[in-house]
C-alpha positions as a LaTeX table, in Angstrom:
\begin{tabular}{lrrr}
\hline
Residue & $x$ (\AA) & $y$ (\AA) & $z$ (\AA) \\
\hline
Met1 & 0.00 & 0.00 & 0.00 \\
Thr2 & 2.77 & 2.43 & 0.92 \\
Gly3 & 4.55 & 1.58 & $-2.34$ \\
Ala4 & 1.48 & 2.49 & $-4.38$ \\
Leu5 & 1.14 & 5.76 & $-2.45$ \\
Ala6 & 4.77 & 6.61 & $-3.15$ \\
Ile7 & 4.35 & 5.99 & $-6.88$ \\
Leu8 & 1.10 & 8.00 & $-6.99$ \\
Ala9 & 2.73 & 10.88 & $-5.11$ \\
Ala10 & 5.62 & 10.86 & $-7.58$ \\
Tyr11 & 3.25 & 10.97 & $-10.55$ \\
Leu12 & 1.27 & 13.88 & $-9.08$ \\
Leu13 & 4.44 & 15.82 & $-8.29$ \\
Gly14 & 5.69 & 15.19 & $-11.81$ \\
Ser15 & 2.39 & 16.45 & $-13.20$ \\
Val16 & 2.97 & 19.95 & $-11.81$ \\
Pro17 & 3.58 & 21.84 & $-15.12$ \\
Thr18 & 6.50 & 24.05 & $-14.15$ \\
Gly19 & 7.09 & 25.56 & $-17.59$ \\
Tyr20 & 3.38 & 26.28 & $-18.08$ \\
Val21 & 3.23 & 28.07 & $-14.72$ \\
Met22 & 6.42 & 30.06 & $-15.36$ \\
Ala23 & 5.32 & 31.17 & $-18.82$ \\
Arg24 & 2.03 & 32.46 & $-17.44$ \\
Ala25 & 3.79 & 34.17 & $-14.54$ \\
Phe26 & 6.05 & 36.03 & $-16.99$ \\
Gly27 & 3.19 & 37.14 & $-19.22$ \\
Val28 & 3.60 & 34.71 & $-22.13$ \\
Gly29 & 0.27 & 32.98 & $-21.58$ \\
Asp30 & $-0.20$ & 29.37 & $-22.58$ \\
Ile31 & 3.30 & 28.14 & $-23.52$ \\
Arg32 & 1.73 & 25.34 & $-25.54$ \\
Arg33 & 0.62 & 27.93 & $-28.10$ \\
His34 & 4.19 & 29.05 & $-28.71$ \\
Gly35 & 7.29 & 27.57 & $-30.29$ \\
Ser36 & 7.41 & 23.78 & $-30.18$ \\
Gly37 & 4.20 & 23.61 & $-28.16$ \\
Thr38 & 5.87 & 21.86 & $-25.20$ \\
Ile39 & 6.27 & 23.08 & $-21.62$ \\
Gly40 & 9.98 & 22.33 & $-21.31$ \\
Thr41 & 12.96 & 24.56 & $-20.60$ \\
Thr42 & 14.05 & 24.95 & $-24.23$ \\
Asn43 & 10.65 & 26.19 & $-25.37$ \\
Val44 & 10.37 & 28.52 & $-22.39$ \\
Leu45 & 13.83 & 29.90 & $-23.22$ \\
Arg46 & 12.83 & 30.60 & $-26.81$ \\
Thr47 & 9.51 & 32.21 & $-25.98$ \\
Ala48 & 9.86 & 33.75 & $-22.50$ \\
Gly49 & 13.57 & 34.31 & $-21.94$ \\
Arg50 & 16.41 & 33.18 & $-19.71$ \\
Ile51 & 15.01 & 33.84 & $-16.25$ \\
Pro52 & 11.75 & 31.86 & $-16.66$ \\
Ala53 & 13.73 & 29.16 & $-18.48$ \\
Ala54 & 16.19 & 28.90 & $-15.59$ \\
Leu55 & 13.33 & 28.72 & $-13.10$ \\
Thr56 & 11.65 & 26.04 & $-15.21$ \\
Leu57 & 14.85 & 24.01 & $-15.32$ \\
Leu58 & 15.35 & 24.27 & $-11.56$ \\
Gly59 & 11.72 & 23.44 & $-10.89$ \\
Asp60 & 11.68 & 20.39 & $-13.15$ \\
Val61 & 15.00 & 19.03 & $-11.84$ \\
Gly62 & 13.86 & 19.74 & $-8.30$ \\
Lys63 & 10.54 & 17.95 & $-8.59$ \\
Gly64 & 12.26 & 14.91 & $-10.11$ \\
Tyr65 & 14.76 & 14.76 & $-7.26$ \\
Ala66 & 12.10 & 15.44 & $-4.61$ \\
Ala67 & 9.74 & 12.77 & $-5.97$ \\
Val68 & 12.36 & 10.05 & $-5.59$ \\
Ala69 & 13.36 & 11.34 & $-2.14$ \\
Val70 & 9.72 & 11.33 & $-1.02$ \\
Gly71 & 9.29 & 7.89 & $-2.59$ \\
Gln72 & 12.20 & 6.59 & $-0.54$ \\
Leu73 & 10.61 & 7.99 & 2.60 \\
Ile74 & 7.06 & 6.76 & 1.98 \\
Gly75 & 8.18 & 3.43 & 0.54 \\
Gly76 & 10.53 & 2.71 & 3.42 \\
Gly77 & 13.60 & 2.72 & 1.18 \\
Glu78 & 12.49 & $-0.36$ & $-0.75$ \\
Ala79 & 14.63 & $-0.35$ & $-3.92$ \\
Thr80 & 11.92 & $-1.39$ & $-6.39$ \\
Val81 & 9.48 & 1.23 & $-5.12$ \\
Thr82 & 12.14 & 3.93 & $-5.21$ \\
Ala83 & 13.05 & 3.00 & $-8.78$ \\
Ala84 & 9.38 & 3.06 & $-9.77$ \\
Thr85 & 8.96 & 6.58 & $-8.38$ \\
Ala86 & 11.71 & 7.80 & $-10.72$ \\
Val87 & 9.73 & 6.50 & $-13.68$ \\
Ala88 & 6.42 & 7.78 & $-12.28$ \\
Val89 & 7.60 & 11.38 & $-11.88$ \\
Val90 & 8.82 & 11.43 & $-15.50$ \\
Val91 & 5.51 & 9.98 & $-16.68$ \\
Gly92 & 3.75 & 12.76 & $-14.75$ \\
Asn93 & 5.91 & 15.39 & $-16.42$ \\
Cys94 & 5.26 & 14.01 & $-19.91$ \\
Trp95 & 1.57 & 13.21 & $-19.43$ \\
Ser96 & 0.40 & 15.70 & $-16.83$ \\
Leu97 & $-2.89$ & 15.16 & $-15.06$ \\
Phe98 & $-3.29$ & 18.94 & $-14.93$ \\
Leu99 & $-2.80$ & 19.48 & $-18.69$ \\
Arg100 & $-5.12$ & 16.74 & $-19.94$ \\
Phe101 & $-2.24$ & 14.27 & $-20.18$ \\
Arg102 & 0.02 & 16.51 & $-22.24$ \\
Gly103 & 3.33 & 17.83 & $-21.02$ \\
Gly104 & 7.07 & 18.04 & $-21.54$ \\
Arg105 & 9.73 & 15.68 & $-22.78$ \\
Gly106 & 10.98 & 14.47 & $-19.43$ \\
Val107 & 14.61 & 15.57 & $-19.73$ \\
Ala108 & 15.03 & 17.88 & $-16.72$ \\
Thr109 & 12.64 & 15.90 & $-14.52$ \\
Gly110 & 14.41 & 12.69 & $-15.49$ \\
Leu111 & 17.74 & 14.31 & $-14.66$ \\
Gly112 & 16.54 & 15.21 & $-11.17$ \\
Ala113 & 15.01 & 11.79 & $-10.55$ \\
Leu114 & 18.08 & 9.90 & $-11.71$ \\
Leu115 & 20.43 & 12.20 & $-9.81$ \\
Arg116 & 18.72 & 10.96 & $-6.67$ \\
Leu117 & 18.40 & 7.35 & $-7.85$ \\
Thr118 & 21.81 & 6.77 & $-9.46$ \\
Pro119 & 24.03 & 9.87 & $-9.22$ \\
Trp120 & 27.24 & 8.19 & $-10.35$ \\
Ala121 & 25.61 & 7.26 & $-13.66$ \\
Thr122 & 23.83 & 10.59 & $-14.07$ \\
Trp123 & 26.62 & 13.12 & $-13.54$ \\
Pro124 & 28.70 & 11.82 & $-16.49$ \\
Ala125 & 25.55 & 11.89 & $-18.67$ \\
Ala126 & 24.93 & 15.51 & $-17.64$ \\
Leu127 & 28.48 & 16.31 & $-18.76$ \\
Val128 & 27.77 & 14.57 & $-22.08$ \\
Trp129 & 24.69 & 16.82 & $-22.46$ \\
Val130 & 26.78 & 19.95 & $-21.95$ \\
Ile131 & 29.52 & 18.85 & $-24.35$ \\
Thr132 & 27.04 & 17.81 & $-27.06$ \\
Ala133 & 25.01 & 21.01 & $-26.68$ \\
Leu134 & 28.11 & 23.20 & $-26.92$ \\
Ala135 & 29.49 & 21.28 & $-29.88$ \\
Phe136 & 26.33 & 21.00 & $-31.99$ \\
Arg137 & 23.90 & 23.52 & $-30.39$ \\
Tyr138 & 20.99 & 21.08 & $-30.57$ \\
Ala139 & 19.21 & 20.65 & $-27.22$ \\
Ser140 & 17.36 & 17.61 & $-28.54$ \\
Leu141 & 20.53 & 15.84 & $-29.68$ \\
Ala142 & 22.20 & 16.58 & $-26.34$ \\
Ser143 & 19.16 & 15.22 & $-24.48$ \\
Leu144 & 19.00 & 12.05 & $-26.57$ \\
Thr145 & 22.71 & 11.38 & $-26.18$ \\
Ala146 & 22.62 & 11.91 & $-22.42$ \\
Ala147 & 19.50 & 9.77 & $-22.06$ \\
Val148 & 21.20 & 6.82 & $-23.73$ \\
Cys149 & 24.29 & 7.22 & $-21.53$ \\
Ile150 & 22.50 & 6.87 & $-18.19$ \\
Pro151 & 21.40 & 3.21 & $-18.48$ \\
Leu152 & 24.88 & 2.34 & $-19.72$ \\
Gly153 & 26.36 & 4.15 & $-16.73$ \\
Ala154 & 24.03 & 2.32 & $-14.35$ \\
Leu155 & 25.25 & $-0.99$ & $-15.78$ \\
Val156 & 28.92 & 0.02 & $-15.60$ \\
Phe157 & 28.59 & 1.07 & $-11.96$ \\
Gly158 & 26.86 & $-2.18$ & $-11.07$ \\
Gln159 & 23.53 & $-0.76$ & $-9.94$ \\
Arg160 & 20.69 & $-3.01$ & $-8.84$ \\
Pro161 & 18.51 & $-4.46$ & $-11.63$ \\
Ser162 & 15.53 & $-2.32$ & $-10.53$ \\
Ile163 & 17.62 & 0.85 & $-10.89$ \\
Val164 & 18.97 & $-0.21$ & $-14.29$ \\
Leu165 & 15.43 & $-0.95$ & $-15.48$ \\
Ala166 & 14.21 & 2.44 & $-14.21$ \\
Ala167 & 17.06 & 4.17 & $-16.04$ \\
Ile168 & 16.16 & 2.28 & $-19.22$ \\
Ala169 & 12.48 & 3.25 & $-18.82$ \\
Val170 & 13.26 & 6.93 & $-18.26$ \\
Ser171 & 15.66 & 6.91 & $-21.21$ \\
Gly172 & 13.03 & 5.23 & $-23.38$ \\
Ile173 & 10.40 & 7.83 & $-22.45$ \\
Val174 & 12.80 & 10.68 & $-23.30$ \\
Val175 & 13.61 & 9.13 & $-26.67$ \\
Leu176 & 9.92 & 8.51 & $-27.38$ \\
Arg177 & 9.02 & 12.11 & $-26.55$ \\
His178 & 11.74 & 13.32 & $-28.93$ \\
Arg179 & 10.55 & 11.37 & $-31.96$ \\
Asp180 & 9.58 & 14.57 & $-33.82$ \\
Asn181 & 12.95 & 16.08 & $-33.01$ \\
Ile182 & 14.68 & 12.96 & $-34.31$ \\
Ala183 & 12.83 & 13.34 & $-37.61$ \\
Arg184 & 13.87 & 17.00 & $-37.85$ \\
Leu185 & 17.47 & 16.17 & $-36.99$ \\
Leu186 & 17.53 & 13.64 & $-39.81$ \\
Glu187 & 15.98 & 16.20 & $-42.17$ \\
Gly188 & 18.37 & 18.94 & $-41.06$ \\
Ser189 & 15.51 & 21.21 & $-40.01$ \\
Glu190 & 15.89 & 21.06 & $-36.21$ \\
Arg191 & 16.27 & 24.47 & $-34.54$ \\
Arg192 & 19.50 & 25.18 & $-32.73$ \\
Leu193 & 19.89 & 26.52 & $-29.20$ \\
Gly194 & 19.48 & 30.28 & $-29.09$ \\
Ala195 & 17.01 & 30.42 & $-31.96$ \\
Arg196 & 13.72 & 32.11 & $-31.06$ \\
Lys197 & 10.39 & 31.10 & $-32.46$ \\
Gly198 & 6.97 & 32.76 & $-32.42$ \\
Pro199 & 3.51 & 31.28 & $-31.97$ \\
Ala200 & 2.99 & 27.69 & $-33.11$ \\
\hline
\end{tabular}
C-alpha cells in the first residue's frame, strides 16, 4: 500500500507543469501555443527568456529529485518502489494530469530523478549533455545522447537491476518524446539553441 502511495505521489508531483506556470507568470500565456508547443525549458527559453527558463529548469529538476526522495521515505527505502517513483515522476511530467495528459519531454525531470536514484551514472551523462550542446547547439541531440548514456552508466557502476530498469524506462520515455525532433534532426531542419520562435 505504501509503495502504491509513493508511486502516486511521484506521478502527481511530476504532473505539476513548471514551464506552463512560469510562462504564465512572466506574461507569455499558454506556452503550448508558442514555439514547439511543449512546456519544457528549451521552449520557455525561446519564448519567454532566460530567467523563466532557468526557473523552469530548476523546478523540473527539483521535482524529479524530490519525488524520488519522497518515494524513498514513503516506501521505506524499498529499492523497487524507489526506482518506480523515478519512472512515475517522469511519466507525470510528460503526461500531466493537470494538462489533460500533455506535457514536456521528461529531460530535466528525469535528470533530477536519476540524480537521486543513481548519481554516479547521471553526472557523467549531464556532462555529455553539456559537451554535445556546446558542440552541436541542438538541445534535442544533447538530451538524446545523455538519455542513452545513463542506463549504460548504471550498468557500468553495477547498480541493482531495478535501478537499471528504471534508467532504461526513463531513457526510453525521453527518446519517445523526442521522436519529432529525431525526424527533424535527420531532415536537417531542427532548430539550434538560441534560436527564437513565435507562436505555433
